[in-house]
């Protein structure tokens, strides 16, 4: 739903859209957490890209996926 809203904002002319997609700060059970989170994210992200392409907006839209990843000192 968030990515659909982001696409609609871009379509309406909003020049910068920032969104979050759940919590990714896993300290234990990382593999299981990713197995639950990545498939829905991948599906939603692919739909966003497809929507932008269908509407001829992909070439003029910068899309970034980023996260915070901090290494712990050993």
Short mmCIF file of N, CA and C in Angstrom, two decimals:
data_model
loop_
_atom_site.label_atom_id
_atom_site.label_comp_id
_atom_site.label_asym_id
_atom_site.label_seq_id
_atom_site.Cartn_x
_atom_site.Cartn_y
_atom_site.Cartn_z
N UNK A 1 0.82 -1.19 0.00
CA UNK A 1 0.00 0.00 0.00
C UNK A 1 0.87 1.27 0.00
N UNK A 2 1.99 1.24 0.73
CA UNK A 2 2.84 2.42 0.80
C UNK A 2 3.46 2.74 -0.55
N UNK A 3 3.86 1.70 -1.27
CA UNK A 3 4.48 1.94 -2.57
C UNK A 3 3.45 2.45 -3.58
N UNK A 4 2.23 1.99 -3.46
CA UNK A 4 1.15 2.51 -4.31
C UNK A 4 0.93 3.99 -4.00
N UNK A 5 0.93 4.34 -2.73
CA UNK A 5 0.77 5.74 -2.35
C UNK A 5 1.94 6.57 -2.88
N UNK A 6 3.15 6.03 -2.80
CA UNK A 6 4.32 6.74 -3.31
C UNK A 6 4.18 6.98 -4.81
N UNK A 7 3.75 5.96 -5.54
CA UNK A 7 3.56 6.11 -6.99
C UNK A 7 2.51 7.16 -7.30
N UNK A 8 1.44 7.17 -6.54
CA UNK A 8 0.38 8.17 -6.76
C UNK A 8 0.87 9.58 -6.48
N UNK A 9 1.72 9.73 -5.47
CA UNK A 9 2.29 11.04 -5.18
C UNK A 9 3.18 11.51 -6.33
N UNK A 10 4.02 10.62 -6.84
CA UNK A 10 4.87 10.96 -7.97
C UNK A 10 4.02 11.32 -9.19
N UNK A 11 3.00 10.54 -9.41
CA UNK A 11 2.08 10.79 -10.53
C UNK A 11 1.41 12.15 -10.40
N UNK A 12 1.17 12.57 -9.17
CA UNK A 12 0.52 13.87 -8.93
C UNK A 12 1.50 15.03 -9.00
N UNK A 13 2.79 14.72 -9.19
CA UNK A 13 3.77 15.79 -9.34
C UNK A 13 4.65 16.06 -8.14
N UNK A 14 4.50 15.30 -7.08
CA UNK A 14 5.36 15.48 -5.91
C UNK A 14 6.79 15.13 -6.32
N UNK A 15 7.73 15.99 -5.98
CA UNK A 15 9.10 15.83 -6.47
C UNK A 15 9.97 14.95 -5.59
N UNK A 16 9.61 14.75 -4.34
CA UNK A 16 10.41 13.91 -3.44
C UNK A 16 9.46 13.14 -2.54
N UNK A 17 9.60 11.83 -2.53
CA UNK A 17 8.78 10.97 -1.68
C UNK A 17 9.72 10.06 -0.90
N UNK A 18 9.53 10.00 0.38
CA UNK A 18 10.31 9.11 1.23
C UNK A 18 9.33 8.21 1.97
N UNK A 19 9.64 6.94 2.06
CA UNK A 19 8.74 6.03 2.76
C UNK A 19 9.54 4.99 3.52
N UNK A 20 8.91 4.38 4.47
CA UNK A 20 9.51 3.27 5.20
C UNK A 20 8.76 2.00 4.85
N UNK A 21 9.43 0.89 5.07
CA UNK A 21 8.79 -0.39 4.79
C UNK A 21 9.15 -1.35 5.94
N UNK A 22 8.49 -1.19 7.03
CA UNK A 22 8.68 -2.09 8.17
C UNK A 22 10.01 -1.89 8.86
N UNK A 23 10.27 -2.72 9.84
CA UNK A 23 11.51 -2.67 10.60
C UNK A 23 12.49 -3.72 10.10
N UNK A 24 13.72 -3.32 9.90
CA UNK A 24 14.74 -4.23 9.37
C UNK A 24 15.87 -4.43 10.36
N UNK A 25 15.72 -3.96 11.56
CA UNK A 25 16.80 -4.02 12.56
C UNK A 25 16.70 -5.32 13.34
N UNK A 26 17.18 -6.40 12.76
CA UNK A 26 17.10 -7.71 13.38
C UNK A 26 18.44 -8.07 14.02
N UNK A 27 18.39 -8.48 15.25
CA UNK A 27 19.62 -8.86 15.95
C UNK A 27 19.68 -10.37 16.15
N UNK A 28 18.55 -11.01 16.11
CA UNK A 28 18.50 -12.47 16.21
C UNK A 28 17.48 -12.98 15.20
N UNK A 29 17.62 -14.19 14.79
CA UNK A 29 16.67 -14.78 13.86
C UNK A 29 16.63 -14.07 12.52
N UNK A 30 17.79 -13.60 12.06
CA UNK A 30 17.85 -12.79 10.85
C UNK A 30 17.33 -13.55 9.64
N UNK A 31 17.75 -14.79 9.49
CA UNK A 31 17.35 -15.57 8.31
C UNK A 31 15.83 -15.72 8.25
N UNK A 32 15.23 -16.08 9.37
CA UNK A 32 13.78 -16.26 9.41
C UNK A 32 13.05 -14.93 9.17
N UNK A 33 13.58 -13.87 9.76
CA UNK A 33 12.95 -12.55 9.58
C UNK A 33 12.99 -12.13 8.11
N UNK A 34 14.13 -12.35 7.46
CA UNK A 34 14.25 -11.98 6.05
C UNK A 34 13.36 -12.83 5.16
N UNK A 35 13.21 -14.10 5.50
CA UNK A 35 12.31 -14.97 4.73
C UNK A 35 10.88 -14.48 4.80
N UNK A 36 10.53 -13.84 5.90
CA UNK A 36 9.18 -13.29 6.04
C UNK A 36 9.02 -11.92 5.42
N UNK A 37 10.09 -11.12 5.42
CA UNK A 37 9.99 -9.73 4.95
C UNK A 37 10.32 -9.54 3.48
N UNK A 38 11.30 -10.25 2.98
CA UNK A 38 11.75 -9.98 1.62
C UNK A 38 10.75 -10.33 0.52
N UNK A 39 10.06 -11.47 0.57
CA UNK A 39 9.09 -11.75 -0.51
C UNK A 39 8.01 -10.67 -0.68
N UNK A 40 7.37 -10.19 0.40
CA UNK A 40 6.38 -9.12 0.20
C UNK A 40 7.02 -7.82 -0.30
N UNK A 41 8.22 -7.52 0.19
CA UNK A 41 8.91 -6.31 -0.27
C UNK A 41 9.22 -6.43 -1.77
N UNK A 42 9.77 -7.57 -2.17
CA UNK A 42 10.10 -7.78 -3.58
C UNK A 42 8.87 -7.63 -4.47
N UNK A 43 7.76 -8.19 -4.04
CA UNK A 43 6.53 -8.11 -4.82
C UNK A 43 6.05 -6.66 -4.94
N UNK A 44 6.05 -5.94 -3.83
CA UNK A 44 5.61 -4.54 -3.83
C UNK A 44 6.54 -3.66 -4.65
N UNK A 45 7.84 -3.88 -4.52
CA UNK A 45 8.82 -3.08 -5.25
C UNK A 45 8.72 -3.34 -6.76
N UNK A 46 8.56 -4.60 -7.13
CA UNK A 46 8.38 -4.94 -8.55
C UNK A 46 7.11 -4.29 -9.11
N UNK A 47 6.05 -4.26 -8.32
CA UNK A 47 4.81 -3.62 -8.76
C UNK A 47 5.01 -2.12 -8.94
N UNK A 48 5.77 -1.50 -8.05
CA UNK A 48 6.07 -0.07 -8.17
C UNK A 48 6.81 0.21 -9.48
N UNK A 49 7.84 -0.58 -9.76
CA UNK A 49 8.61 -0.40 -10.98
C UNK A 49 7.71 -0.59 -12.21
N UNK A 50 6.89 -1.63 -12.18
CA UNK A 50 5.98 -1.89 -13.30
C UNK A 50 4.98 -0.76 -13.50
N UNK A 51 4.41 -0.26 -12.39
CA UNK A 51 3.46 0.85 -12.47
C UNK A 51 4.11 2.08 -13.10
N UNK A 52 5.31 2.40 -12.65
CA UNK A 52 6.00 3.57 -13.19
C UNK A 52 6.32 3.39 -14.67
N UNK A 53 6.71 2.19 -15.05
CA UNK A 53 7.00 1.91 -16.45
C UNK A 53 5.75 2.04 -17.31
N UNK A 54 4.65 1.45 -16.86
CA UNK A 54 3.38 1.52 -17.60
C UNK A 54 2.91 2.95 -17.81
N UNK A 55 3.20 3.80 -16.84
CA UNK A 55 2.76 5.19 -16.90
C UNK A 55 3.82 6.10 -17.52
N UNK A 56 4.87 5.50 -18.08
CA UNK A 56 5.95 6.25 -18.74
C UNK A 56 6.62 7.24 -17.80
N UNK A 57 6.71 6.87 -16.52
CA UNK A 57 7.34 7.74 -15.53
C UNK A 57 8.67 7.18 -15.03
N UNK A 58 9.02 5.98 -15.42
CA UNK A 58 10.21 5.34 -14.88
C UNK A 58 11.49 6.05 -15.31
N UNK A 59 11.55 6.52 -16.55
CA UNK A 59 12.76 7.18 -17.03
C UNK A 59 13.05 8.50 -16.33
N UNK A 60 12.04 9.10 -15.75
CA UNK A 60 12.23 10.40 -15.09
C UNK A 60 12.11 10.31 -13.57
N UNK A 61 12.18 9.09 -13.03
CA UNK A 61 12.03 8.89 -11.59
C UNK A 61 13.24 8.16 -11.04
N UNK A 62 13.86 8.74 -10.03
CA UNK A 62 14.97 8.08 -9.34
C UNK A 62 14.38 7.29 -8.18
N UNK A 63 14.72 6.01 -8.11
CA UNK A 63 14.21 5.15 -7.04
C UNK A 63 15.41 4.60 -6.29
N UNK A 64 15.39 4.76 -4.99
CA UNK A 64 16.48 4.26 -4.15
C UNK A 64 15.91 3.41 -3.03
N UNK A 65 16.61 2.35 -2.74
CA UNK A 65 16.30 1.54 -1.57
C UNK A 65 17.55 1.59 -0.71
N UNK A 66 17.40 2.00 0.51
CA UNK A 66 18.57 2.09 1.39
C UNK A 66 18.19 1.62 2.78
N UNK A 67 19.21 1.37 3.54
CA UNK A 67 19.02 0.92 4.91
C UNK A 67 20.23 1.33 5.72
N UNK A 68 20.10 1.23 7.00
CA UNK A 68 21.22 1.50 7.89
C UNK A 68 21.82 0.16 8.26
N UNK A 69 23.08 0.06 8.10
CA UNK A 69 23.77 -1.16 8.51
C UNK A 69 25.04 -0.73 9.21
N UNK A 70 25.11 -1.00 10.48
CA UNK A 70 26.28 -0.62 11.26
C UNK A 70 27.01 -1.88 11.72
N UNK A 71 28.30 -1.90 11.50
CA UNK A 71 29.11 -3.03 11.96
C UNK A 71 29.41 -2.84 13.44
N UNK A 72 29.35 -3.91 14.16
CA UNK A 72 29.68 -3.86 15.59
C UNK A 72 31.17 -4.11 15.78
N UNK A 73 31.80 -3.34 16.64
CA UNK A 73 33.24 -3.59 16.91
C UNK A 73 33.41 -4.95 17.55
N UNK A 74 34.49 -5.61 17.20
CA UNK A 74 34.78 -6.94 17.80
C UNK A 74 35.83 -6.85 18.86
#
